[in-house]
GROMACS .gro file of C-alpha atoms in nm:
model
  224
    1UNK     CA    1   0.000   0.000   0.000
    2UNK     CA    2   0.157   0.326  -0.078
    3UNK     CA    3   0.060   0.675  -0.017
    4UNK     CA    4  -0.032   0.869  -0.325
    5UNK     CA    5   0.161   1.151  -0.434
    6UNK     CA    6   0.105   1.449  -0.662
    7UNK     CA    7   0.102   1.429  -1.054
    8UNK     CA    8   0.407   1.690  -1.021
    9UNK     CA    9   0.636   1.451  -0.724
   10UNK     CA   10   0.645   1.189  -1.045
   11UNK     CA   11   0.670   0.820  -0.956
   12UNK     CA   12   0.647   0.676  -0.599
   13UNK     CA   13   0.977   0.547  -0.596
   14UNK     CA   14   1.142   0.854  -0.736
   15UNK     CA   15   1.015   1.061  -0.449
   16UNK     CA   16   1.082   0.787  -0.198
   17UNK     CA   17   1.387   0.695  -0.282
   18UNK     CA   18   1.489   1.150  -0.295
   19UNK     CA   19   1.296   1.205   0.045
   20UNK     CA   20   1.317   0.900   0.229
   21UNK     CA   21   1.634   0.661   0.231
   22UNK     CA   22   1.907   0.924   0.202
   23UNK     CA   23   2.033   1.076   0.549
   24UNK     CA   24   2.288   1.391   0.581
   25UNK     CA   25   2.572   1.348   0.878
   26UNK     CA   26   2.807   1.537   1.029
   27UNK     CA   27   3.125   1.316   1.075
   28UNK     CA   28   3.494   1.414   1.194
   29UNK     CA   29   3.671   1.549   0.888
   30UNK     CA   30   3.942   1.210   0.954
   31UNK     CA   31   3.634   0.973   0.821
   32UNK     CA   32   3.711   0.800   0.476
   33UNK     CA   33   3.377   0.651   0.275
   34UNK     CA   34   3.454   0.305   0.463
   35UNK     CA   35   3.444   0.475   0.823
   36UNK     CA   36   3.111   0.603   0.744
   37UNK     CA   37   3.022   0.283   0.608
   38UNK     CA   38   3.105   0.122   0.896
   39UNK     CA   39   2.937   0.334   1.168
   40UNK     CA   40   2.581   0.311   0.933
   41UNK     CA   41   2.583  -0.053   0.815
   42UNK     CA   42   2.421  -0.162   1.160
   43UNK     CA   43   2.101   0.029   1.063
   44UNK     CA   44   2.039  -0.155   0.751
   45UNK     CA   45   2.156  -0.223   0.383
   46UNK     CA   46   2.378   0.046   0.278
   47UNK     CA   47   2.377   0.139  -0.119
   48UNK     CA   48   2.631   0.421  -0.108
   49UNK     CA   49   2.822   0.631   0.125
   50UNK     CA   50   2.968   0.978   0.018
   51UNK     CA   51   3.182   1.238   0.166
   52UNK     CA   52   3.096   1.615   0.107
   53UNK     CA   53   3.488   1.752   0.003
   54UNK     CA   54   3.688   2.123  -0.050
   55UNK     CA   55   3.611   2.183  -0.465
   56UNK     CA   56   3.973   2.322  -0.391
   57UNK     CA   57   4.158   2.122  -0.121
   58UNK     CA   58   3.977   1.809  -0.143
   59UNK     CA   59   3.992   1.784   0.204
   60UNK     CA   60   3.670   1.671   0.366
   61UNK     CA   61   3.391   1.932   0.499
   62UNK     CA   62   3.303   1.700   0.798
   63UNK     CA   63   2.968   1.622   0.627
   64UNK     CA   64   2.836   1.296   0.447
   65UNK     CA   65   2.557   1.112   0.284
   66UNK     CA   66   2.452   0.768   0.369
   67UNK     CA   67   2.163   0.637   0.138
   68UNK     CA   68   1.973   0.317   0.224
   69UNK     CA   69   1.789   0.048   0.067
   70UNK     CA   70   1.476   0.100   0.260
   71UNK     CA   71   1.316   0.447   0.384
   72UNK     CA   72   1.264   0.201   0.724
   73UNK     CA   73   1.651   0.190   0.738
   74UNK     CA   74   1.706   0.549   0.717
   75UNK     CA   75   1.436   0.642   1.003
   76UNK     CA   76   1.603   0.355   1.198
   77UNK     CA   77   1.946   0.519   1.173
   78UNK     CA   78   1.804   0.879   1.232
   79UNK     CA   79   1.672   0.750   1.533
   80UNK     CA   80   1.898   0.506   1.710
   81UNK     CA   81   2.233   0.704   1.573
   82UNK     CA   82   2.490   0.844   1.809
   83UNK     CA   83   2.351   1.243   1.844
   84UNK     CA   84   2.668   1.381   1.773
   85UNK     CA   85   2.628   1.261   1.392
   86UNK     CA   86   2.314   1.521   1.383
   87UNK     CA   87   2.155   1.286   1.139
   88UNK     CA   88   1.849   1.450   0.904
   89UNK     CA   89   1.682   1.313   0.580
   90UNK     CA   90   1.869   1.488   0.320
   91UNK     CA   91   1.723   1.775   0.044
   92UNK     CA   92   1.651   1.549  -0.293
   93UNK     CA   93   1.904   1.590  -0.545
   94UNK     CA   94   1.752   1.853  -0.730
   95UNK     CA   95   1.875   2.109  -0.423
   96UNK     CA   96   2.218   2.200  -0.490
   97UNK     CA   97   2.403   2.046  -0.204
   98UNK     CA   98   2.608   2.398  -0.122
   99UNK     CA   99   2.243   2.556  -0.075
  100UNK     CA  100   2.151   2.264   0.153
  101UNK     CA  101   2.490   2.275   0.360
  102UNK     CA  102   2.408   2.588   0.384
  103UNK     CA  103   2.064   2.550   0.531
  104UNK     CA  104   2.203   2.277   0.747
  105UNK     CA  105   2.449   2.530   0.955
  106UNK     CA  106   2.236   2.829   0.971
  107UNK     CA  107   1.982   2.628   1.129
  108UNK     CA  108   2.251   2.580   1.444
  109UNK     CA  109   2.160   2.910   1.615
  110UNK     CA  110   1.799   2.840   1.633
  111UNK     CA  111   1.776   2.636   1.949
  112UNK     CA  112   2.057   2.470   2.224
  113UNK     CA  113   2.185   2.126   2.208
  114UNK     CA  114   2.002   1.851   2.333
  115UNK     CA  115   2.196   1.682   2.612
  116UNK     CA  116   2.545   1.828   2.754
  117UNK     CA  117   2.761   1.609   2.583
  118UNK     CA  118   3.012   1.712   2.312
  119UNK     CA  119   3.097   1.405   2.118
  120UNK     CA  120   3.466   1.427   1.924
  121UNK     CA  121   3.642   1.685   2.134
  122UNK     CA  122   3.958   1.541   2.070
  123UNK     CA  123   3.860   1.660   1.747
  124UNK     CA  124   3.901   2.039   1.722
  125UNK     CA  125   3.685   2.125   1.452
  126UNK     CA  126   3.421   1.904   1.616
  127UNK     CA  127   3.451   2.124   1.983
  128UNK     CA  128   3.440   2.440   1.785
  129UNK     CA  129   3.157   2.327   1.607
  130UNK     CA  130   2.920   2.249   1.896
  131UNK     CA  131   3.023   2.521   2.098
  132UNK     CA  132   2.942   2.781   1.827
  133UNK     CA  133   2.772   2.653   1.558
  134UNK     CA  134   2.543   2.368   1.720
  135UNK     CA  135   2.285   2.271   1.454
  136UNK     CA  136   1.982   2.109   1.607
  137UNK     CA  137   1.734   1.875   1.455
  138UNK     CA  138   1.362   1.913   1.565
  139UNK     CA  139   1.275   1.715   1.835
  140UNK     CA  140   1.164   1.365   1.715
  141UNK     CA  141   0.889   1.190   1.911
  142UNK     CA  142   0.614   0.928   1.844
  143UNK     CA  143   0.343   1.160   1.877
  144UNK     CA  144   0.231   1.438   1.603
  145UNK     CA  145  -0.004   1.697   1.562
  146UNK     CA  146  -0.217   1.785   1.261
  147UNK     CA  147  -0.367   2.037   1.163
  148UNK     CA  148  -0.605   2.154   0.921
  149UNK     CA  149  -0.804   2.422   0.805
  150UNK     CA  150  -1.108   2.193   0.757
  151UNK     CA  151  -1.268   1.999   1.039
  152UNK     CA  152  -1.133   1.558   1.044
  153UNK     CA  153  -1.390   1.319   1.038
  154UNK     CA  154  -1.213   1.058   1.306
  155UNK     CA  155  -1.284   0.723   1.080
  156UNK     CA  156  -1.098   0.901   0.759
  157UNK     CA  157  -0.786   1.044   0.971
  158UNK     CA  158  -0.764   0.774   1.128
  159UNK     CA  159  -0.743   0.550   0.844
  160UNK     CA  160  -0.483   0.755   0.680
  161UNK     CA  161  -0.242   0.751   0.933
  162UNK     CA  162  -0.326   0.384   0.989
  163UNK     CA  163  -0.111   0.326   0.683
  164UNK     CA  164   0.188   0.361   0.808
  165UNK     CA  165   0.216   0.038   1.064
  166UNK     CA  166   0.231   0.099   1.462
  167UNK     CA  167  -0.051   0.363   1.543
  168UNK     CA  168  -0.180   0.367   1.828
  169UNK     CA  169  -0.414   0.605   1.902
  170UNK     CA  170  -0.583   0.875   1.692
  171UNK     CA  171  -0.767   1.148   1.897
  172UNK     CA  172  -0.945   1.482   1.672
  173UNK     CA  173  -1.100   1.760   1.806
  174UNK     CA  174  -1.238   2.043   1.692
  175UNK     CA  175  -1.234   2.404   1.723
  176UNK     CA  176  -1.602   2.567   1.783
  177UNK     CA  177  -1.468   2.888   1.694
  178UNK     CA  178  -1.292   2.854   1.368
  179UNK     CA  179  -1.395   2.497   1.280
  180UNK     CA  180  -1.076   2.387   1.192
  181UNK     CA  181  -0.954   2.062   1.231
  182UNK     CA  182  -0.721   1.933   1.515
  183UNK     CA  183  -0.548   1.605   1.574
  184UNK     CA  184  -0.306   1.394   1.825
  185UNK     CA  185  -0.179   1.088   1.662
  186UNK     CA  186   0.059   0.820   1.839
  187UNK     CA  187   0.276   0.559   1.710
  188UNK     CA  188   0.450   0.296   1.895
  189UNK     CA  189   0.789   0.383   1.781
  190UNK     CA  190   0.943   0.746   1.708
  191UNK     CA  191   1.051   0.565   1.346
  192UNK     CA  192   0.692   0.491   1.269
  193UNK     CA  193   0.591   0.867   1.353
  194UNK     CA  194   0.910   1.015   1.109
  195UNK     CA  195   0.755   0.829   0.840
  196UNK     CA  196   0.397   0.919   0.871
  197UNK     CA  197   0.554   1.289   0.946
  198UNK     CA  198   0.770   1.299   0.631
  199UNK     CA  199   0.512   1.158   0.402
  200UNK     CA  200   0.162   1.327   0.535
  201UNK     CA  201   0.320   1.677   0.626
  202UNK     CA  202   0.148   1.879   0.311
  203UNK     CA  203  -0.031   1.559   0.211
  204UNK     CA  204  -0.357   1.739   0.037
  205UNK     CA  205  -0.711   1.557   0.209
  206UNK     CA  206  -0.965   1.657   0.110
  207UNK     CA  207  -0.786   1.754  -0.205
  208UNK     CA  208  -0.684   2.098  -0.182
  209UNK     CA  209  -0.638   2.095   0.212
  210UNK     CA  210  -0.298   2.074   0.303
  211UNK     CA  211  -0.209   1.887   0.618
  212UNK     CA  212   0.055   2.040   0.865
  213UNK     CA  213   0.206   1.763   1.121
  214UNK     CA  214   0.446   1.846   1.340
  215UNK     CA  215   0.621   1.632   1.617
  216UNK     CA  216   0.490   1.667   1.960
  217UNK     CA  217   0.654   1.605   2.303
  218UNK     CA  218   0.549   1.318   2.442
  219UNK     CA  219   0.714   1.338   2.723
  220UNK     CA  220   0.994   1.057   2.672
  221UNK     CA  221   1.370   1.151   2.751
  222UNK     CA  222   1.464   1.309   2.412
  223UNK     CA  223   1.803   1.160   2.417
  224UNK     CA  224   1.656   0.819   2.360
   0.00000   0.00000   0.00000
């Protein structure tokens, strides 16, 4: 069963295989294609591992790209990872991978690291790095909200998001005031929730109503 997608996204697998089973690292600039390999292979079948380099130097920018077999395997790795690898689904192809490094840093003085930790300090680049420059992912959980402009019917939302395996509970409600729709959904894993998240966020239902989800804190250590 597979989510539909716009006539513009093209095929299913195109888009999965762009949004879903490529992840974007941040790795100590001494890592070679097989150290990366290495660290990642433990979350599933690896098809290729790349190393973002200098244009000039060819000395490596501390950043990589680990694409997977399955979009399961990514979300695994995303989620189990050491934090210090700041691990994100990477831009598809078609965003040039300078405007996406870019993106990727000037996101770091949004919010402060999670945990108190800083992972390769022997490592000076790494030190300077989290100290100054600390990008942050959003906080993952296994609970989102959606939203909507148009009120949920409870059956239909909840047999959307039953799609992708491990809800738990649905739970919509509705505001009297601008009767727009509202909804809590739980998974049983935080994997299960990045999925639904990355493929439902903008989903159209009805057509023509975007969906917004967003993680929500569910109130589990965040460092797990």
């Amino acid at each position: 069963v597979f989510i539909a997608q716009s006539r513009a996204s093209g095929s299913h697998r195109d888009v999965e295989d762009e949004e879903l089973t490529r992840i974007f690292v941040m790795i100590p600039k001494s890592y070679t294609e097989e150290d990366l390999r290495e660290k990642f292979k433990m979350y599933g079948d690896i098809e290729y591992c790349s190393i973002i380099k200098n244009k000039t130097t060819g000395e490596s920018k501390g950043l990589g790209y680990v694409r997977y077999l399955k979009p399961s395997q990514a979300a695994r790795a995303i989620e189990e990872c050491d934090r210090s690898y700041r691990a994100i689904l990477a831009e598809p192809k078609n965003k040039s991978s300078e405007s996406f490094e870019h993106d990727y840093y000037s996101n770091s003085t949004r919010q402060e690291p999670r945990g108190n930790t800083l992972p390769f300090c022997g490592q000076p680049e790494f030190c300077g790095f989290e100290k100054n420059e600390s990008r942050i992912q959003e906080s993952v959980s296994k609970r989102l909200s959606v939203v909507s402009r148009l009120p949920f019917i409870q059956e239909q939302l909840f047999a959307l998001f039953d799609i992708v395996p491990g809800l738990e509970y649905c739970d919509v409600q509705r505001d009297p005031h601008t009767n727009s729709g509202y909804a809590v959904i739980q998974y049983s894993t935080a994997a299960s929730a990045i999925y639904a998240k990355y493929k439902l966020h903008g989903f159209e239902y009805p057509p023509g109503n975007r969906l917004t989800v967003i993680f929500l804190e569910d109130g589990s250590d965040s460092s797990e």
